[in-house]
Tab-separated table of C-alpha atoms and ligand atoms in Angstrom:
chain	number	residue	atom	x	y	z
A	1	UNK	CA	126.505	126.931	2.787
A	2	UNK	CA	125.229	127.976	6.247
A	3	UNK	CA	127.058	126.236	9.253
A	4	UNK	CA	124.509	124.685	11.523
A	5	UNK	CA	125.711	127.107	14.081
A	6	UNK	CA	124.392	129.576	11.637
A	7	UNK	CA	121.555	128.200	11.028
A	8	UNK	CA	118.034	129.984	11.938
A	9	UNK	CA	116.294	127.112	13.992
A	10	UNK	CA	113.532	126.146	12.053
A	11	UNK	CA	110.360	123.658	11.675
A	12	UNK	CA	112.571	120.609	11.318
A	13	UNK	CA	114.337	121.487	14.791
A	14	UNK	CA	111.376	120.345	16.610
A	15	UNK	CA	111.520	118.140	18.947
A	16	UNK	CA	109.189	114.936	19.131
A	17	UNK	CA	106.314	115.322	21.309
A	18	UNK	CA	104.735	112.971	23.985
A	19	UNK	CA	101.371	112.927	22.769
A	20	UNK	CA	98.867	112.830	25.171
A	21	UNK	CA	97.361	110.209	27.275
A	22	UNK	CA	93.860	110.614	26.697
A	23	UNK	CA	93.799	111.295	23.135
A	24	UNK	CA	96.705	108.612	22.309
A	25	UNK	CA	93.957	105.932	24.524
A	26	UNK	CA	91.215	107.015	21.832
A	27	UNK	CA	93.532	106.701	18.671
A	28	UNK	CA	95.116	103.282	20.299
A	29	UNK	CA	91.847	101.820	21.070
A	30	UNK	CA	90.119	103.235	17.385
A	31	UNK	CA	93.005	101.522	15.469
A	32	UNK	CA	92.304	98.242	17.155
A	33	UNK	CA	90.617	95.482	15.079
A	34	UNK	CA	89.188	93.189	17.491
A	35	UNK	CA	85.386	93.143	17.604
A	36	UNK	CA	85.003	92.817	21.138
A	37	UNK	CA	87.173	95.553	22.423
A	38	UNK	CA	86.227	97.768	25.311
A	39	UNK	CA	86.827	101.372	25.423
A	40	UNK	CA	86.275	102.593	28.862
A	41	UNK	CA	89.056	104.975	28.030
A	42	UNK	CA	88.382	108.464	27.434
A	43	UNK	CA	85.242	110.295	29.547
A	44	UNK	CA	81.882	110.256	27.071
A	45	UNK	CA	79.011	108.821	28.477
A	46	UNK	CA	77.396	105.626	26.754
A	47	UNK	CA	74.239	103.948	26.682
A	48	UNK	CA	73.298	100.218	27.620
A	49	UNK	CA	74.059	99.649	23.799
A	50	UNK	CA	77.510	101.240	23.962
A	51	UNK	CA	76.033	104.425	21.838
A	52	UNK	CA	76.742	108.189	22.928
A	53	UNK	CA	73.612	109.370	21.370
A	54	UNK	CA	73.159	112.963	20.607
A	55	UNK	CA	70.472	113.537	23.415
A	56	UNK	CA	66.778	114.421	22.062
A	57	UNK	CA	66.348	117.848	23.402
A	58	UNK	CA	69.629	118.368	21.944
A	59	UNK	CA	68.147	117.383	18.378
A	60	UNK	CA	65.135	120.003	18.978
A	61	UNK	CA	67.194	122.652	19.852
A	62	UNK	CA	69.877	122.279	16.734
A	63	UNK	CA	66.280	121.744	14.420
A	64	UNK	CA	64.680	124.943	15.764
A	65	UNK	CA	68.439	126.872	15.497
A	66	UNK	CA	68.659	125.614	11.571
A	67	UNK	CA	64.887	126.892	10.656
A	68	UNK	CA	65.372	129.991	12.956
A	69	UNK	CA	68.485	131.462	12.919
A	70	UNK	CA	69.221	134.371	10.261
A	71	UNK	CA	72.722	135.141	10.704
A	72	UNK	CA	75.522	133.962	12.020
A	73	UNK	CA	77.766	137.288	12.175
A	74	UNK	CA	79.897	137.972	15.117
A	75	UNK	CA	78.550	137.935	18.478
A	76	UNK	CA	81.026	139.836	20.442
A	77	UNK	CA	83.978	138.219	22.832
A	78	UNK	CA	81.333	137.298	25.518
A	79	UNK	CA	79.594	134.796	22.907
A	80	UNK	CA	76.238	133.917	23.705
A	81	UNK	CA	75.059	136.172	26.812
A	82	UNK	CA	71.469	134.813	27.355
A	83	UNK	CA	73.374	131.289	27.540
A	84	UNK	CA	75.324	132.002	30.353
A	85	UNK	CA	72.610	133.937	32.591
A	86	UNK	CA	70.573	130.751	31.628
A	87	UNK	CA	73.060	128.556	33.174
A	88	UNK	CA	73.363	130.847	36.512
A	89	UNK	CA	70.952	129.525	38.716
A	90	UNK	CA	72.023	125.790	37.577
A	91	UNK	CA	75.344	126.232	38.741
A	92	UNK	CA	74.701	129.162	41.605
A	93	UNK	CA	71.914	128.230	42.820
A	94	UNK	CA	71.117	130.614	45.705
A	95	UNK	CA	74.113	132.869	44.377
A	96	UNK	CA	72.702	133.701	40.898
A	97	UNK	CA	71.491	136.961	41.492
A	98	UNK	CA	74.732	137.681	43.177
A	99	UNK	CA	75.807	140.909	40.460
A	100	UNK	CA	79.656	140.081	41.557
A	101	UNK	CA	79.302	137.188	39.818
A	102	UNK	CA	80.101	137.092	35.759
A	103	UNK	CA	79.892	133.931	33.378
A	104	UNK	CA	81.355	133.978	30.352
A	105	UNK	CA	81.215	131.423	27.512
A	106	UNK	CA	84.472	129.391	26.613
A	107	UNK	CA	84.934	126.517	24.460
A	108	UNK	CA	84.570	123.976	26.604
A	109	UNK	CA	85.664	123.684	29.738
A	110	UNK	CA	89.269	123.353	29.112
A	111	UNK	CA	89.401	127.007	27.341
A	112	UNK	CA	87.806	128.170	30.930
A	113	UNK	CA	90.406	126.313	32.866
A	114	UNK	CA	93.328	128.538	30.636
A	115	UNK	CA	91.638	131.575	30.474
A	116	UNK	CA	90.852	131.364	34.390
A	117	UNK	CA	94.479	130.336	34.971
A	118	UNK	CA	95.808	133.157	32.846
A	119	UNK	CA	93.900	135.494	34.420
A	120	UNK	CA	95.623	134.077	37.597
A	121	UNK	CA	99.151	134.331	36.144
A	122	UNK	CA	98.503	137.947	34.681
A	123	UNK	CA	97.180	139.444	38.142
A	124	UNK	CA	99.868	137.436	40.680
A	125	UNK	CA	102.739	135.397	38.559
A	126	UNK	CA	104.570	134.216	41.279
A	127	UNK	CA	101.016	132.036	42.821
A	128	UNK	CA	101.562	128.573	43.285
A	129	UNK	CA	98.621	126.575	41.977
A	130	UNK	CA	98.059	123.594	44.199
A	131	UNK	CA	95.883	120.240	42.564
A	132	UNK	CA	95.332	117.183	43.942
A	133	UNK	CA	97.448	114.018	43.435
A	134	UNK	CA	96.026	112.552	41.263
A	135	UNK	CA	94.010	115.265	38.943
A	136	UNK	CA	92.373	115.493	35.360
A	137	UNK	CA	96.112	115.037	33.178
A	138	UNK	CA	95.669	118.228	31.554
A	139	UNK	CA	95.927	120.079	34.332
A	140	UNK	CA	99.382	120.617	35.218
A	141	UNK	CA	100.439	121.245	31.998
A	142	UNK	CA	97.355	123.932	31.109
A	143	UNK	CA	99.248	125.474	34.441
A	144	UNK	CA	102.334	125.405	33.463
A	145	UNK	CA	101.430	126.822	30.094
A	146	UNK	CA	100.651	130.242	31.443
A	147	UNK	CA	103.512	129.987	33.783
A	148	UNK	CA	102.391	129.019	36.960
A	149	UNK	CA	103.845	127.263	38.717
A	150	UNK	CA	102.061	123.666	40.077
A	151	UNK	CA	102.137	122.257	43.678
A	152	UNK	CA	100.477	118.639	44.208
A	153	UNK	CA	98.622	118.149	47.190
A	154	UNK	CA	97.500	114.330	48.415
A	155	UNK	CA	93.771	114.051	47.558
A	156	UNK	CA	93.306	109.561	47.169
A	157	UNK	CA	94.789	106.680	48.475
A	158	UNK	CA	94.313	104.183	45.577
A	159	UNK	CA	94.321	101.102	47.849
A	160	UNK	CA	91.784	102.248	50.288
A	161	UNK	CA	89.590	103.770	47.481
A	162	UNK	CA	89.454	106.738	49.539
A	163	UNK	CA	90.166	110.108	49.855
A	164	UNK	CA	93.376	111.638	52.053
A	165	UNK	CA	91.488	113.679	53.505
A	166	UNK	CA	93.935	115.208	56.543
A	167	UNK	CA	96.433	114.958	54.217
A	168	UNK	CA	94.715	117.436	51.664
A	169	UNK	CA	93.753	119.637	54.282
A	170	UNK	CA	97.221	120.259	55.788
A	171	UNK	CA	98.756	120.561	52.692
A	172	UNK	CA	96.258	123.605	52.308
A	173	UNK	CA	96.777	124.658	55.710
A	174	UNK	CA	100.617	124.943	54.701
A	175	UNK	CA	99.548	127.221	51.292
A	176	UNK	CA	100.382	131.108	51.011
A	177	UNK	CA	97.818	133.942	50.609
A	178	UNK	CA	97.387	134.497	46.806
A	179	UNK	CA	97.885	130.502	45.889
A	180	UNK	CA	95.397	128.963	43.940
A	181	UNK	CA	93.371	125.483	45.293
A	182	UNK	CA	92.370	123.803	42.547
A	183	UNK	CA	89.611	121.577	43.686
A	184	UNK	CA	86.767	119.206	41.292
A	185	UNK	CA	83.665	120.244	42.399
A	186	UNK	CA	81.987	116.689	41.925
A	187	UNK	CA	82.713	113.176	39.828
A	188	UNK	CA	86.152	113.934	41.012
A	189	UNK	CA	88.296	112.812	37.585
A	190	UNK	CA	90.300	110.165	37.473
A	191	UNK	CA	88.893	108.603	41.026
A	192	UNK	CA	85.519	109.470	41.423
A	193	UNK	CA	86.111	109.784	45.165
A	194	UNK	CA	83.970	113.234	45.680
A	195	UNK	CA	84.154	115.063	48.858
A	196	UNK	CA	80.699	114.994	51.322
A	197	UNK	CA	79.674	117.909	52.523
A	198	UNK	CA	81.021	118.369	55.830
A	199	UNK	CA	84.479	117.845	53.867
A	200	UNK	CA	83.592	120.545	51.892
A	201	UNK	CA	83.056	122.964	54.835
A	202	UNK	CA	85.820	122.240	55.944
A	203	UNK	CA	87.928	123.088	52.372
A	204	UNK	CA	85.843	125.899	52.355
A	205	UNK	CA	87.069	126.998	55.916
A	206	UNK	CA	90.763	126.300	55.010
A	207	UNK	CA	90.838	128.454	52.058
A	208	UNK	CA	89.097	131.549	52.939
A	209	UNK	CA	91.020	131.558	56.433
A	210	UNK	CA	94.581	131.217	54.488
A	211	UNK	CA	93.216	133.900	51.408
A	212	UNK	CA	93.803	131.061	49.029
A	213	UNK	CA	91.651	131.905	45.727
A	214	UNK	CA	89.445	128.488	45.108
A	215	UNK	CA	89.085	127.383	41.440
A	216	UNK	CA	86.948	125.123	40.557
A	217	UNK	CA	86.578	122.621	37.623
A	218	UNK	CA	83.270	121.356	37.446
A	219	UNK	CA	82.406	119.183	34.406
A	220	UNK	CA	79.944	116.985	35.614
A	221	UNK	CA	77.247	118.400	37.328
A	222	UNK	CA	74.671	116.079	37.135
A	223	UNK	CA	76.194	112.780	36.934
A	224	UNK	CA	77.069	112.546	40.734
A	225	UNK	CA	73.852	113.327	42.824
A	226	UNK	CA	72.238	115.625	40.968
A	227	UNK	CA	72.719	118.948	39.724
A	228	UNK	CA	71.762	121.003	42.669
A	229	UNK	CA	73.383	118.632	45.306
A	230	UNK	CA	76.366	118.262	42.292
A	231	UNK	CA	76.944	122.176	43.189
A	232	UNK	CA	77.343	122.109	46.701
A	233	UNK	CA	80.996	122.667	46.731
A	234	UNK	CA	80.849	125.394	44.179
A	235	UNK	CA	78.011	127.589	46.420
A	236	UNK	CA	79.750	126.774	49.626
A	237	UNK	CA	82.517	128.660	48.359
A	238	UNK	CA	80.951	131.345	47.045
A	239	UNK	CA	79.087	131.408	50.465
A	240	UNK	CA	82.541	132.323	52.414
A	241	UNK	CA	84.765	133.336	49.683
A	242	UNK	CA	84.885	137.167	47.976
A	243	UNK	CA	87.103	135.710	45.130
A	244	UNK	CA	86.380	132.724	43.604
A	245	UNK	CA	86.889	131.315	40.029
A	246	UNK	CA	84.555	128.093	38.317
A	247	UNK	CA	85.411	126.223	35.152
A	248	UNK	CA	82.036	124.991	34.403
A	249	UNK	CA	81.553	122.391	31.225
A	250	UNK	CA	78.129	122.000	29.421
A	251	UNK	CA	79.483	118.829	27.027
A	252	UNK	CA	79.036	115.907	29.688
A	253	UNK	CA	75.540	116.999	30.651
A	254	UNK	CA	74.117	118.047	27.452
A	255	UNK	CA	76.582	115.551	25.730
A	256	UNK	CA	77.803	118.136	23.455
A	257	UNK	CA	81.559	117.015	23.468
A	258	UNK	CA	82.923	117.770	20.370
A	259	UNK	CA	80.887	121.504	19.918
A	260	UNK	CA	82.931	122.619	23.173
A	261	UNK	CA	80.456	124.280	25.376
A	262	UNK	CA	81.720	125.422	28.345
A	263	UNK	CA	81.938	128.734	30.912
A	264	UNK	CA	84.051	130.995	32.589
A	265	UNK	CA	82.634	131.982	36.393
A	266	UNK	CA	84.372	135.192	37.993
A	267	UNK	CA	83.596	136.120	41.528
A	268	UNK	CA	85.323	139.201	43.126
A	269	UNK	CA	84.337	141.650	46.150
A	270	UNK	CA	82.329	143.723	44.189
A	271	UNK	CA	80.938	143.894	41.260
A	272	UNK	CA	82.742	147.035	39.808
A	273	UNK	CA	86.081	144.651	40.367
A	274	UNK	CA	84.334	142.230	38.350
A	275	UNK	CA	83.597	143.964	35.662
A	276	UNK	CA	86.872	144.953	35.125
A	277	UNK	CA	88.097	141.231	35.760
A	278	UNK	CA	86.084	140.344	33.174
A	279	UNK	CA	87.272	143.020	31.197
A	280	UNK	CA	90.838	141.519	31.602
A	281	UNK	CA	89.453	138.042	30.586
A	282	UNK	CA	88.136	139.114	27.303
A	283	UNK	CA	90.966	140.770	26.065
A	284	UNK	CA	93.277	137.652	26.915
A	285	UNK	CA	90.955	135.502	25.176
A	286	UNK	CA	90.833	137.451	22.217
A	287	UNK	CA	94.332	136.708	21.650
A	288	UNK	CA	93.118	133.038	22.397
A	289	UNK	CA	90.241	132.624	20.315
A	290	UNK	CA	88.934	135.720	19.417
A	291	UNK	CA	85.371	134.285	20.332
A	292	UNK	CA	83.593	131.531	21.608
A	293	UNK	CA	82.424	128.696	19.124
A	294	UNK	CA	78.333	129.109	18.923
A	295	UNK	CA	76.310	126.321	18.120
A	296	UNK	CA	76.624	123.644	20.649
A	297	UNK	CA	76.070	127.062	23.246
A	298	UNK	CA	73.481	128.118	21.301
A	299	UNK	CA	71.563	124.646	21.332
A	300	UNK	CA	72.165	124.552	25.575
A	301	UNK	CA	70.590	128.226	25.306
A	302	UNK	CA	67.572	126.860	23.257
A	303	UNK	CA	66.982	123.838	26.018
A	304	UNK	CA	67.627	125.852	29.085
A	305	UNK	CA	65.150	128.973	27.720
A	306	UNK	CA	62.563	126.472	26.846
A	307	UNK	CA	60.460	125.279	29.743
A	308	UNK	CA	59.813	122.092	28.383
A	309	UNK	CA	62.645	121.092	26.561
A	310	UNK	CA	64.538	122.235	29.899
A	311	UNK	CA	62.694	119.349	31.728
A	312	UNK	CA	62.760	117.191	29.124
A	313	UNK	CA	66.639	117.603	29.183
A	314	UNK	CA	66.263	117.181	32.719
A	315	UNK	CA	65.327	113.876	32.185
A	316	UNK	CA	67.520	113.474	30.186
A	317	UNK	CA	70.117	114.169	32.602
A	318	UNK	CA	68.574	112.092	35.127
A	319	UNK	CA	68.802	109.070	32.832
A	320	UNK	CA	72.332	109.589	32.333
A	321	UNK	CA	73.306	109.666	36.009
A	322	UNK	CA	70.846	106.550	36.377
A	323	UNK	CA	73.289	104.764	34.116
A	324	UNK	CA	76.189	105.381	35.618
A	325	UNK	CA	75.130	104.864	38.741
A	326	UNK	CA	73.901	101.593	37.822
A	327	UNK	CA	76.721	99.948	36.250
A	328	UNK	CA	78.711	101.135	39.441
A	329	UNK	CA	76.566	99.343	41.639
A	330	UNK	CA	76.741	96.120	39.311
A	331	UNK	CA	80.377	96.703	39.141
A	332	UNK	CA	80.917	97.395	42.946
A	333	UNK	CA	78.734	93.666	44.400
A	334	UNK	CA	81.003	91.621	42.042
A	335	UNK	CA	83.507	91.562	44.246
A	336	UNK	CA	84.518	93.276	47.498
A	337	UNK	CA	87.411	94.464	46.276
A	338	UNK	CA	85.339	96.615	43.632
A	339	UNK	CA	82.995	97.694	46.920
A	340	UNK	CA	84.423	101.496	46.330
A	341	UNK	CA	83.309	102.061	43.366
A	342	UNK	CA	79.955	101.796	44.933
A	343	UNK	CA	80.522	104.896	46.971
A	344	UNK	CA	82.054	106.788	44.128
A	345	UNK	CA	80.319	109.273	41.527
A	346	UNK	CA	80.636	110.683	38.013
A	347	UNK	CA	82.229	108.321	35.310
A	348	UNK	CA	85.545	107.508	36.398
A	349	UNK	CA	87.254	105.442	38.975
A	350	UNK	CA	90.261	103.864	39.568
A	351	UNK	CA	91.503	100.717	39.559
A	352	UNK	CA	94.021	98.881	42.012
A	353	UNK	CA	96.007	97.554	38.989
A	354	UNK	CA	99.883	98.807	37.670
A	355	UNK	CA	100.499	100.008	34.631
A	356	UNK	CA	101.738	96.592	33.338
A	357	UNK	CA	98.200	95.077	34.937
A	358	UNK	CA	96.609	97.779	32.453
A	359	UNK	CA	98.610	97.372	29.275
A	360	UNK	CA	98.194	93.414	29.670
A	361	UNK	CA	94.619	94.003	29.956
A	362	UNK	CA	94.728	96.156	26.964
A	363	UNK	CA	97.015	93.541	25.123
A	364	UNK	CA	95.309	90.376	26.052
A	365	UNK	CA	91.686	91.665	26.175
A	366	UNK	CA	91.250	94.294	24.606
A	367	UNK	CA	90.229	96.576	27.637
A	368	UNK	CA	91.226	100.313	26.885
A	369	UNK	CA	91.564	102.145	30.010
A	370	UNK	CA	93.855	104.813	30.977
A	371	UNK	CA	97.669	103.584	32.282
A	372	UNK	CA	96.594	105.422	35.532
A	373	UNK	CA	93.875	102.098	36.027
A	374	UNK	CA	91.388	105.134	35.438
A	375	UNK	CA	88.509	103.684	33.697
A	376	UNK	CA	85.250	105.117	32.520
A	377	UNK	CA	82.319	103.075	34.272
A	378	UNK	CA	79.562	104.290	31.771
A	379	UNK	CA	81.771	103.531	28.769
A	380	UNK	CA	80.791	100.087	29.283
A	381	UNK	CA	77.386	98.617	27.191
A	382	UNK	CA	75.525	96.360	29.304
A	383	UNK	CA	76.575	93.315	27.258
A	384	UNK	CA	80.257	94.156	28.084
A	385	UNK	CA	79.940	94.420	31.940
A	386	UNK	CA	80.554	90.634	32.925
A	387	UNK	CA	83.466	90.666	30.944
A	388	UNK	CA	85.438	93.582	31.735
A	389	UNK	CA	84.461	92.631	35.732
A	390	UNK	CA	86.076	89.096	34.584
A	391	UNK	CA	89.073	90.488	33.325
A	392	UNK	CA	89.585	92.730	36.011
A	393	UNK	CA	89.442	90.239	39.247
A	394	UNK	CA	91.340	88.512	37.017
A	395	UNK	CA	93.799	90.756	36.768
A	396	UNK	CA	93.418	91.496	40.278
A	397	UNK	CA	94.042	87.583	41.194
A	398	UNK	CA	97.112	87.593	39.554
B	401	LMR	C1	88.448	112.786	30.083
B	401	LMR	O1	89.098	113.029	31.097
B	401	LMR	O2	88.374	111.662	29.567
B	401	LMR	C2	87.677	113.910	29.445
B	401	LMR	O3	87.741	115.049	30.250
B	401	LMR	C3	88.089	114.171	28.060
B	401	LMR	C4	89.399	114.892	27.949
B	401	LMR	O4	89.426	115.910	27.255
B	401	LMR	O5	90.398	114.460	28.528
């Protein structure tokens, strides 16, 4: 009999993991039995009947893929090309002729946040990756994953509803050549506190003057101001920056979630250094995932090469951002301490409530939002609106 000494660590050594937030919110709230629970937990957008429909262009294009497509052999590591040159001029705008510019399809935007930040850790280890406090939760640990290691920066003062502003800029002022700033480009998540425009110049002057690289996470665009005004911050930096890197996601704005349609955006000096960028990128995501998922891509390439479904989903789009700007507004003239949320886009804000303030909310009324006080505005149907605003001032009373 083997000492444990001796022993080969094995399965059982394990230890137990923290599972996380997000996902634990969804299984929490899913295993609770009272009828009139509200999930305004994890980020899906919902209609005023508490549905997250599968949008209609999204129907067309999956109906035309099943009567058209004849095969569904390998594609290659880039995935779906004609998807991501469709999606070029929606995120670059002006920029999408730009030939140092590559897009690349990942699943979802999370896989473009890794491979991006492996890329990162494989060309400069030692970079310090600075995100805002507080950020999406699974950043820090997709950048500690490849190694890197992660600086916070202040980005929003939860009792003002706003943004720290100064505070964010000298903390980038203070960052090395070669660090990464890690910025949302709009419907900042958790706080919805986006930056205007000027802000953005300014960001944009900040990290090309220190040689910071920017990356980007924008999964979103849309449900702020609109797509093209949702982009600012991504083309401003590609405006004064030679090396930039965007984490785009397609499964908010064509509501695509679980197919995981996202994009990797690569911006270097030229475009011979992008190529070979690129070149790096596919090979590390080969020992990711080999290849991209393709239907939920292939259904955004369907819409986008389509004229009229394109509008349609448009529309579509529109409606969405309608929504959510809607219940914000209804949310924000209940009382003034909910004013900010007026002045904040994309589906999350943040409440002034503790922890204990949230679980007793989740305990006593069945109101699932994230420990943070991050809730998702559009997760609420329009029949649940009076109550959750009820339970919050409530809770903010107390
Ligand atoms: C969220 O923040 O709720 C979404 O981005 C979903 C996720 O994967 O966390």
């Amino acid at each position: 009999m083997l000492t444990t000494a001796e022993r080969a660590r094995g399965l059982a050594d394990l230890p137990p993991v923290q599972s996380d937030s997000l996902l634990q919110l969804i299984a929490l709230c899913n295993a609770d039995p009272r009828p009139d629970k509200i999930d305004v937990g994890v980020g899906v957008w919902r209609d005023g009947a508490g549905n997250t429909p599968i949008l209609k262009t999204v129907k067309k294009a999956e109906q035309r893929l099943v009567d058209t497509q004849e095969t569904k052999s390998y594609l290659g590591g880039a995935g779906d090309k004609r998807f991501a040159e469709l999606l070029r001029p929606i995120l670059l705008g002006q920029h999408a002729a730009d030939q140092r510019i590559a897009g690349l399809q990942t699943p979802g935007g999370c896989g473009a946040l890794r491979l991006g930040f492996e890329l990162i850790a494989a060309i400069n280890p030692g970079a310090r990756v600075l995100y805002g406090a507080p950020t999406w939760p699974n950043h820090p640990p997709i950048i500690q994953s490849v190694g890197l290691e992660g600086v916070e920066y202040p980005y929003y003062e939860r009792g003002q509803g706003a943004i720290r502003f100064e505070d964010m800029m000298n903390a980038l002022e203070g960052a090395s050549p070669g660090d990464v700033a890690l910025v949302h480009g709009c419907c900042h998540n958790p706080t919805g506190a986006d930056l205007d425009e000027d802000q953005w110049r300014q960001i944009v002057r900040v990290v090309s003057e220190r040689g910071l690289i920017p990356f980007i996470d924008i999964a979103y665009q849309g449900f702020g101001r609109g797509l093209d005004e949702d982009a600012f911050g991504v083309r401003a930096m590609l405006d004064a920056c030679d090396e930039v890197i965007v984490a785009q996601s397609c499964d908010k704005n064509f509501s695509v979630y679980r197919d995981r349609v996202g994009s990797l955006w690569i911006k270097t000096g030229s475009a011979e250094t992008t190529a070979t960028a690129v070149a790096h990128v596919f090979q590390i995501a080969r020992q990711m995932w080999s290849m991209p998922p393709d239907h939920g891509a292939a259904a955004v390439h369907i819409i986008l090469e389509d004229p009229e479904l394109k509008s349609e989903w448009l529309a579509e789009v529109a409606t969405m951002r309608d929504r959510i700007n809607a219940v914000r507004q209804r949310i924000a003239a209940a009382d003034p301490r909910l004013a900010f949320i007026g002045r904040q886009f994309g589906m999350f804000s943040m409440l002034p409530l503790s922890k204990d303030q949230v679980l007793k909310l989740r305990s006593d009324k069945a109101i699932y939002m994230a420990d943070s006080g991050r809730f998702n505005v559009v997760g609420l149907s329009d029949a649940q609106i009076d109550r959750f605003i009820a339970a919050v001032v409530e809770a903010l009373d107390a």
